[in-house]
Amino acid sequence: MFLDYTLMKTITNMKKTSFIWISLLVFLSSFTYQDGIENVINALKTGSSAGLAKYFDNYVDITMPEKSSNYSKSQAELVIRDFFNNNAVKNFEVKHKGDNDGNNGQYCIGTLLTKNGKYRVNVFMKSKHDKMLVQEIRIQAE
């Protein structure tokens, strides 16, 4: 009888511990996803191609007024750096951002304010290996 009580108590404690760990993982993973899109937004606000490139997947689709292609991570950083050098960034205003649950992704739509004018920017991110990575960036003159 004592053995049954001890066994039941051990199982109950294991369930509680498992629940706590699972809850903690879910809680922390939600911050990881938010960090990705928020860091991309901050990189756009400051015109940081290096900050943006930290979140690039191995290949990124980039659409711009002058060029459009699928670039490797390093090529994509150079393309964005060139754009920022030619269009000094003043600010980035977020118009809309959200989750794409069917795709395990996030997106952000906003206006990039530069010395040469305004650009509409769409950024699409997808979860890969528990990290949010940029899959596509579209930059269009407004």
N, CA and C of each residue as an Amber inpcrd file, in Angstrom:
protein
   426
   0.8120000  -1.1780000   0.0000000   0.0000000   0.0000000   0.0000000
   0.8690000   1.2610000   0.0000000   1.9090000   1.2590000   0.8230000
   2.8270000   2.3990000   0.8870000   3.5240000   2.6000000  -0.4520000
   3.8990000   1.4930000  -1.1020000   4.5770000   1.5550000  -2.3930000
   3.6710000   2.1980000  -3.4450000   2.3830000   1.8480000  -3.4340000
   1.4470000   2.4370000  -4.3900000   1.3260000   3.9460000  -4.1850000
   1.2560000   4.3830000  -2.9390000   1.1500000   5.8040000  -2.6280000
   2.4070000   6.5500000  -3.0870000   3.5890000   5.9900000  -2.8290000
   4.8490000   6.6030000  -3.2280000   4.9460000   6.6800000  -4.7500000
   4.5540000   5.6160000  -5.4120000   4.5850000   5.5860000  -6.8740000
   3.6320000   6.6390000  -7.4530000   2.4350000   6.7330000  -6.9040000
   1.4660000   7.7180000  -7.3840000   1.9720000   9.1480000  -7.1620000
   2.5910000   9.3740000  -6.0270000   3.1240000  10.7030000  -5.7260000
   4.2580000  11.0540000  -6.6960000   5.1240000  10.0900000  -7.0040000
   6.2250000  10.2990000  -7.9470000   5.6850000  10.6180000  -9.3400000
   4.6810000   9.8770000  -9.7700000   4.0860000  10.1090000 -11.0910000
   3.4460000  11.4970000 -11.1440000   2.7520000  11.8830000 -10.0900000
   2.1290000  13.2060000 -10.0310000   3.1800000  14.3070000 -10.1180000
   4.2670000  14.1480000  -9.3960000   5.3530000  15.1380000  -9.4460000
   5.9770000  15.2110000 -10.8340000   6.1360000  14.0630000 -11.4910000
   6.7010000  14.0420000 -12.8460000   5.7730000  14.7690000 -13.8220000
   4.4700000  14.5750000 -13.6710000   3.5090000  15.2580000 -14.5400000
   3.5900000  16.7720000 -14.3460000   3.6700000  17.1940000 -13.0910000
   3.7670000  18.6260000 -12.8050000   5.0410000  19.2170000 -13.4080000
   6.1490000  18.5120000 -13.2380000   7.4250000  18.9820000 -13.7730000
   7.3760000  19.0550000 -15.2990000   6.8090000  18.0310000 -15.9320000
   6.6890000  18.0260000 -17.3960000   5.8310000  19.1900000 -17.8710000
   4.7320000  19.4300000 -17.1890000   3.8480000  20.5350000 -17.5610000
   4.5720000  21.8770000 -17.4610000   5.3300000  22.0510000 -16.4070000
   6.0790000  23.3020000 -16.2230000   7.0870000  23.4920000 -17.3530000
   7.8320000  22.4440000 -17.7020000   8.8330000  22.5510000 -18.7700000
   8.1910000  22.8420000 -20.1200000   7.1100000  22.1550000 -20.4230000
   6.4250000  22.3780000 -21.7010000   5.8770000  23.8010000 -21.7620000
   5.2750000  24.2610000 -20.6800000   4.7550000  25.6370000 -20.6390000
   5.8700000  26.6550000 -20.8330000   6.9980000  26.4130000 -20.2010000
   8.1380000  27.3150000 -20.3270000   8.6590000  27.3530000 -21.7630000
   8.7500000  26.1960000 -22.4080000   9.2130000  26.1470000 -23.7980000
   8.2690000  26.9000000 -24.7290000   6.9800000  26.7080000 -24.5630000
   6.0030000  27.4120000 -25.3970000   6.1060000  28.9170000 -25.1690000
   6.2220000  29.3150000 -23.9240000   6.3350000  30.7300000 -23.5740000
   7.5810000  31.3560000 -24.1930000   8.7140000  30.6980000 -24.0570000
   9.9690000  31.2450000 -24.5850000  10.0080000  31.2270000 -26.1000000
   9.4060000  30.2250000 -26.7310000   9.4210000  30.1750000 -28.1950000
   8.6170000  31.3190000 -28.7900000   7.5860000  31.7830000 -28.0990000
   6.8230000  32.9210000 -28.6150000   7.6790000  34.1810000 -28.6410000
   8.5940000  34.3310000 -27.6950000   9.5010000  35.4760000 -27.7010000
  10.5020000  35.3720000 -28.8390000  10.9630000  34.1810000 -29.1470000
  11.9080000  33.9900000 -30.2450000  11.2910000  34.4630000 -31.5540000
  10.0430000  34.1040000 -31.8110000   9.3820000  34.5200000 -33.0350000
   9.2280000  36.0330000 -33.0890000   8.8100000  36.6400000 -31.9950000
   8.6450000  38.0810000 -31.9740000   9.9770000  38.7840000 -32.1640000
  11.0290000  38.2550000 -31.5490000  12.3460000  38.8700000 -31.6920000
  12.7420000  38.9670000 -33.1560000  12.4690000  37.9370000 -33.9420000
  12.8500000  37.9340000 -35.3450000  12.2630000  39.1060000 -36.0960000
  10.9530000  39.2630000 -36.0570000  10.3130000  40.3340000 -36.8190000
  10.6570000  41.6990000 -36.2290000  10.7530000  41.7940000 -34.9140000
  11.0940000  43.0760000 -34.2890000  12.5220000  43.5020000 -34.6400000
  13.4380000  42.5520000 -34.6830000  14.8190000  42.8760000 -35.0510000
  14.9280000  43.2780000 -36.5170000  14.1360000  42.6530000 -37.3660000
  14.1080000  43.0370000 -38.7830000  13.5700000  44.4620000 -38.9110000
  12.5210000  44.7720000 -38.1750000  11.9550000  46.1280000 -38.2000000
  12.9890000  47.1460000 -37.7250000  13.7000000  46.8330000 -36.6600000
  14.7390000  47.7500000 -36.1600000  15.8580000  47.9400000 -37.1780000
  16.2370000  46.8650000 -37.8750000  17.2730000  46.9770000 -38.9090000
  16.7940000  47.8680000 -40.0480000  15.5220000  47.7580000 -40.4110000
  14.9720000  48.6250000 -41.4530000  14.9330000  50.0770000 -40.9880000
  14.5940000  50.3080000 -39.7370000  14.5330000  51.6790000 -39.2010000
  15.8930000  52.3630000 -39.2370000  16.9520000  51.5850000 -39.0430000
  18.2970000  52.1650000 -38.9910000  19.0650000  51.9980000 -40.2980000
  18.4810000  51.3010000 -41.2610000  19.1790000  51.0760000 -42.5220000
  20.3740000  50.1580000 -42.3660000  20.2550000  49.1500000 -41.5120000
  21.3590000  48.2270000 -41.2420000  21.2240000  46.9550000 -42.0780000
  22.0100000  46.8750000 -43.1430000  21.9810000  45.6650000 -43.9730000
  22.5260000  44.4660000 -43.1980000  23.5350000  44.6870000 -42.3530000
  24.0990000  43.5920000 -41.5490000  23.0740000  43.0940000 -40.5330000
  22.3450000  44.0180000 -39.9080000  21.3110000  43.6300000 -38.9520000
  20.1910000  42.8560000 -39.6150000  19.8530000  43.2410000 -40.8220000
  18.8200000  42.5520000 -41.5850000  19.3060000  41.1760000 -42.0280000
  20.5550000  41.1060000 -42.4800000  21.1180000  39.8540000 -43.0080000
  21.2150000  38.7590000 -41.9450000  21.2660000  39.1270000 -40.6790000
  21.3000000  38.1200000 -39.6120000  20.0820000  37.2100000 -39.6690000
  19.0100000  37.7090000 -40.2580000  17.7580000  36.9570000 -40.3040000
  17.4350000  36.4270000 -41.6990000  18.3810000  36.5230000 -42.6270000
  18.1720000  35.9820000 -43.9630000  18.2950000  34.4640000 -43.9360000
  17.4480000  33.8020000 -44.7160000  17.6000000  32.3730000 -44.9460000
  18.7780000  32.1940000 -45.9030000  19.1080000  30.9700000 -46.2480000
  20.2350000  30.7270000 -47.1580000  20.0340000  31.4220000 -48.5020000
  18.7820000  31.5070000 -48.9440000  18.4370000  32.2210000 -50.1750000
  17.2390000  33.1110000 -49.8960000  17.2490000  34.3160000 -50.4730000
  16.2000000  35.3060000 -50.2260000  15.7300000  35.8710000 -51.5610000
  14.4080000  35.9260000 -51.7430000  13.8360000  36.5980000 -52.9110000
  13.7820000  38.0870000 -52.6170000  14.3990000  38.8790000 -53.4860000
  14.3740000  40.3350000 -53.3270000  13.8060000  40.9440000 -54.5980000
  12.7870000  41.7720000 -54.4160000  12.1700000  42.4950000 -55.5230000
  12.3330000  43.9800000 -55.2410000  12.9740000  44.6750000 -56.1930000
  13.2170000  46.1160000 -56.0810000  12.8750000  46.7570000 -57.4180000
  12.7870000  48.0850000 -57.4390000  12.4840000  48.7500000 -58.7090000
  13.4700000  48.4040000 -59.8310000  14.7620000  48.2890000 -59.5260000
  15.7720000  48.0710000 -60.5680000  16.1210000  46.6040000 -60.7900000
  15.9010000  45.7590000 -59.7800000  16.3230000  44.3670000 -59.8930000
  15.4190000  43.4670000 -59.0850000  15.3610000  42.2360000 -59.5410000
  14.5320000  41.2500000 -58.8620000  15.1320000  39.8750000 -59.1080000
  15.4430000  39.1630000 -58.0120000  16.0400000  37.8430000 -58.1780000
  16.0240000  37.0990000 -56.8500000  16.4650000  35.8600000 -56.9130000
  16.6800000  35.0430000 -55.7250000  18.1740000  35.0700000 -55.4540000
  18.5640000  35.5950000 -54.2900000  19.9730000  35.7950000 -53.9670000
  20.3980000  34.9020000 -52.8110000  21.6790000  34.5270000 -52.8150000
  22.2340000  33.8500000 -51.6480000  22.2460000  34.8520000 -50.4980000
  22.4270000  34.3540000 -49.2950000  22.4190000  35.2230000 -48.1120000
  23.4330000  36.3600000 -48.2510000  24.6570000  36.0460000 -48.6730000
  25.6990000  37.0790000 -48.7890000  25.3960000  38.0490000 -49.9330000
  24.8890000  37.5350000 -51.0530000  24.5220000  38.4130000 -52.1650000
  23.3730000  39.3370000 -51.7660000  22.4000000  38.7810000 -51.0470000
  21.2430000  39.5680000 -50.6160000  21.6810000  40.7120000 -49.7130000
  22.6320000  40.4430000 -48.8320000  23.1240000  41.5140000 -47.9620000
  23.7620000  42.6270000 -48.7890000  24.5330000  42.2670000 -49.8220000
  25.1590000  43.2790000 -50.6810000  24.1150000  44.0940000 -51.4440000
  23.0730000  43.4350000 -51.9340000  22.0100000  44.1310000 -52.6690000
  21.3030000  45.1280000 -51.7540000  20.9850000  44.6940000 -50.5310000
  20.3160000  45.5820000 -49.5710000  21.2530000  46.7090000 -49.1400000
  22.5320000  46.3890000 -48.9160000  23.5060000  47.4210000 -48.5320000
  23.6110000  48.4780000 -49.6210000  23.6610000  48.0480000 -50.8800000
  23.7310000  48.9760000 -52.0050000  22.4850000  49.8710000 -52.0380000
  21.3230000  49.2710000 -51.8160000  20.0860000  50.0580000 -51.7910000
  20.1270000  51.0920000 -50.6680000  20.5350000  50.6720000 -49.4680000
  20.6120000  51.6040000 -48.3350000  21.6620000  52.6960000 -48.5710000
  22.7800000  52.3600000 -49.2310000  23.8010000  53.3710000 -49.5320000
  23.2810000  54.4190000 -50.5150000  22.4580000  53.9830000 -51.4630000
  21.9040000  54.9030000 -52.4570000  20.6490000  55.6240000 -51.9720000
  20.0440000  55.1060000 -50.9240000  18.8120000  55.6690000 -50.3770000
  18.9420000  55.7150000 -48.8590000  19.6240000  56.7270000 -48.3600000
  19.8740000  56.8170000 -46.9140000  18.5510000  56.7540000 -46.1460000
  18.4740000  55.8120000 -45.2300000  17.2390000  55.5680000 -44.4850000
  17.0620000  56.5990000 -43.3760000  15.8650000  57.1680000 -43.3340000
  15.5020000  58.0900000 -42.2570000  14.6840000  57.3740000 -41.1880000
  13.7910000  56.4780000 -41.6460000  12.9370000  55.7520000 -40.7010000
  12.1620000  54.6620000 -41.4360000  11.5680000  53.7870000 -40.6680000
  10.6650000  52.7710000 -41.2000000   9.4120000  52.7820000 -40.3430000
   8.2710000  52.9890000 -40.9820000   6.9910000  53.0330000 -40.2760000
   6.2070000  51.7630000 -40.5740000   5.9250000  51.0000000 -39.5390000
   5.1690000  49.7550000 -39.6900000   3.7010000  50.0940000 -39.9140000
   3.1450000  49.5630000 -40.9950000   1.7190000  49.7430000 -41.2830000
   0.9220000  48.5500000 -40.7730000   1.5160000  47.3650000 -40.9090000
   0.8330000  46.1460000 -40.4770000   1.8630000  45.0470000 -40.2860000
   1.6490000  44.2270000 -39.2780000   2.4820000  43.0430000 -39.0950000
   1.6240000  41.9630000 -38.4760000   2.0120000  40.7280000 -38.7110000
   1.2120000  39.6390000 -38.1630000   1.8400000  38.2920000 -38.4110000
   1.0720000  37.2740000 -38.0330000   1.5090000  35.8900000 -38.1890000
   0.7890000  35.2580000 -39.3610000   1.4880000  34.3890000 -40.0430000
   0.9130000  33.5710000 -41.0940000   0.9350000  32.1500000 -40.5580000
  -0.0890000  31.8030000 -39.7770000  -0.0940000  30.5390000 -39.0460000
  -0.0090000  29.3180000 -39.9500000  -0.6310000  29.3580000 -41.1000000
  -0.5830000  28.2180000 -42.0010000   0.8110000  27.9550000 -42.5360000
   1.6740000  28.9610000 -42.4650000   3.0230000  28.8730000 -43.0130000
   4.0750000  28.9190000 -41.9060000   3.6470000  28.9400000 -40.6420000
   4.5690000  29.1220000 -39.5130000   5.4680000  30.3240000 -39.7600000
   4.8760000  31.4050000 -40.1910000   5.6770000  32.5690000 -40.5380000
   5.1100000  33.8600000 -40.0010000   5.7990000  34.9280000 -40.3340000
   5.3950000  36.2750000 -39.9630000   5.6240000  37.1920000 -41.1520000
   4.9420000  38.3070000 -41.1190000   5.1330000  39.2950000 -42.1740000
   5.0430000  40.6910000 -41.5880000   5.5840000  41.6220000 -42.3340000
   5.5490000  43.0230000 -41.9400000   5.4090000  43.8500000 -43.2140000
   4.5350000  44.8310000 -43.1560000   4.3350000  45.7590000 -44.2620000
   4.5260000  47.1600000 -43.7040000   5.3080000  47.9670000 -44.4020000
   5.5410000  49.3100000 -43.9030000   6.0710000  50.2410000 -44.9640000
   6.3590000  51.4600000 -44.5320000   6.9000000  52.4850000 -45.4180000
   8.3110000  52.8330000 -44.9680000   9.2550000  52.6890000 -45.8910000
  10.6450000  53.0570000 -45.6410000  10.8330000  54.4970000 -46.1060000
  11.1890000  55.3620000 -45.1780000  11.4180000  56.7690000 -45.4980000
  12.9040000  56.9720000 -45.7420000  13.2540000  57.4450000 -46.9430000
  14.6570000  57.6550000 -47.3000000  14.8500000  59.0860000 -47.7860000
  16.1060000  59.4460000 -47.9900000  16.3960000  60.7940000 -48.5010000
  15.8650000  60.9700000 -49.9190000  15.6570000  59.8600000 -50.6410000
  15.1880000  59.9220000 -52.0230000  13.6920000  59.6830000 -52.1740000
  12.9940000  59.4800000 -51.0790000  11.5520000  59.2550000 -51.1680000
  11.0820000  58.1160000 -50.2830000   9.8260000  57.7240000 -50.5280000
   9.2000000  56.6690000 -49.7330000   9.1160000  55.3800000 -50.5380000
   9.2830000  54.2660000 -49.8260000   9.1850000  52.9460000 -50.4340000
   8.2880000  52.0620000 -49.5820000   7.4200000  51.3430000 -50.2530000
   6.6060000  50.3400000 -49.5630000   7.4660000  49.0830000 -49.4460000
   7.5380000  48.5260000 -48.2380000   8.3690000  47.3470000 -47.9900000
   7.5030000  46.2360000 -47.4030000   7.6110000  45.0590000 -47.9960000
   6.9690000  43.8510000 -47.4710000   8.0730000  42.8690000 -47.1120000
   8.0220000  42.3250000 -45.9080000   8.9950000  41.3240000 -45.4660000
   8.2210000  40.0890000 -45.0380000   8.6330000  38.9400000 -45.5550000
   8.0080000  37.6710000 -45.2010000   9.0470000  36.7700000 -44.5530000
   8.7150000  36.2510000 -43.3750000   9.6220000  35.3740000 -42.6330000
   8.9520000  34.0180000 -42.4270000   9.7970000  32.9970000 -42.2650000
   9.2930000  31.6460000 -42.0410000  10.1450000  30.9770000 -40.9750000
   9.5210000  30.1400000 -40.1850000  10.2380000  29.4200000 -39.1360000
  11.0140000  28.2540000 -39.7440000  12.3210000  28.2460000 -39.4950000
  13.1850000  27.1430000 -39.9260000  14.1540000  26.8530000 -38.7950000
  14.1730000  25.6170000 -38.3680000  15.0750000  25.2010000 -37.2850000
  14.8780000  26.0810000 -36.0510000  13.6210000  26.3200000 -35.6940000
  13.2520000  27.1070000 -34.5040000  13.7500000  28.5480000 -34.5490000
  13.9310000  29.0880000 -35.7450000  14.3560000  30.4740000 -35.8820000
  13.5660000  31.0960000 -37.0290000  13.1640000  32.3510000 -36.8610000
  12.4570000  33.0550000 -37.9180000  13.4770000  33.6060000 -38.9110000
  13.3000000  33.2520000 -40.1920000  14.2410000  33.6730000 -41.2300000
  13.5020000  34.3760000 -42.3670000  14.1180000  35.4370000 -42.8800000
  13.5420000  36.1970000 -43.9920000  13.6100000  35.3500000 -45.2540000
  12.4540000  35.2040000 -45.9000000  12.3530000  34.4760000 -47.1600000
  12.2560000  35.4250000 -48.3480000  11.5960000  36.5690000 -48.1090000
  11.3310000  37.4860000 -49.2190000  11.2500000  38.9260000 -48.7220000
  11.8050000  39.8290000 -49.5260000  11.7000000  41.2690000 -49.2830000
  11.2700000  41.9200000 -50.5940000  10.2270000  42.7280000 -50.5100000
   9.7820000  43.5010000 -51.6740000   9.9020000  44.9800000 -51.3320000
  10.5390000  45.7220000 -52.2120000  10.6890000  47.1660000 -52.0320000
  10.1520000  47.8390000 -53.2890000   9.1030000  48.6570000 -53.1170000
   8.4670000  49.3250000 -54.2480000   8.3650000  50.8190000 -53.9630000
   8.6740000  51.6300000 -54.9630000   8.5260000  53.0810000 -54.8080000
   7.0550000  53.4170000 -54.6130000   6.8000000  54.3670000 -53.7170000
   5.4040000  54.7950000 -53.4950000   5.0680000  55.9660000 -54.3790000
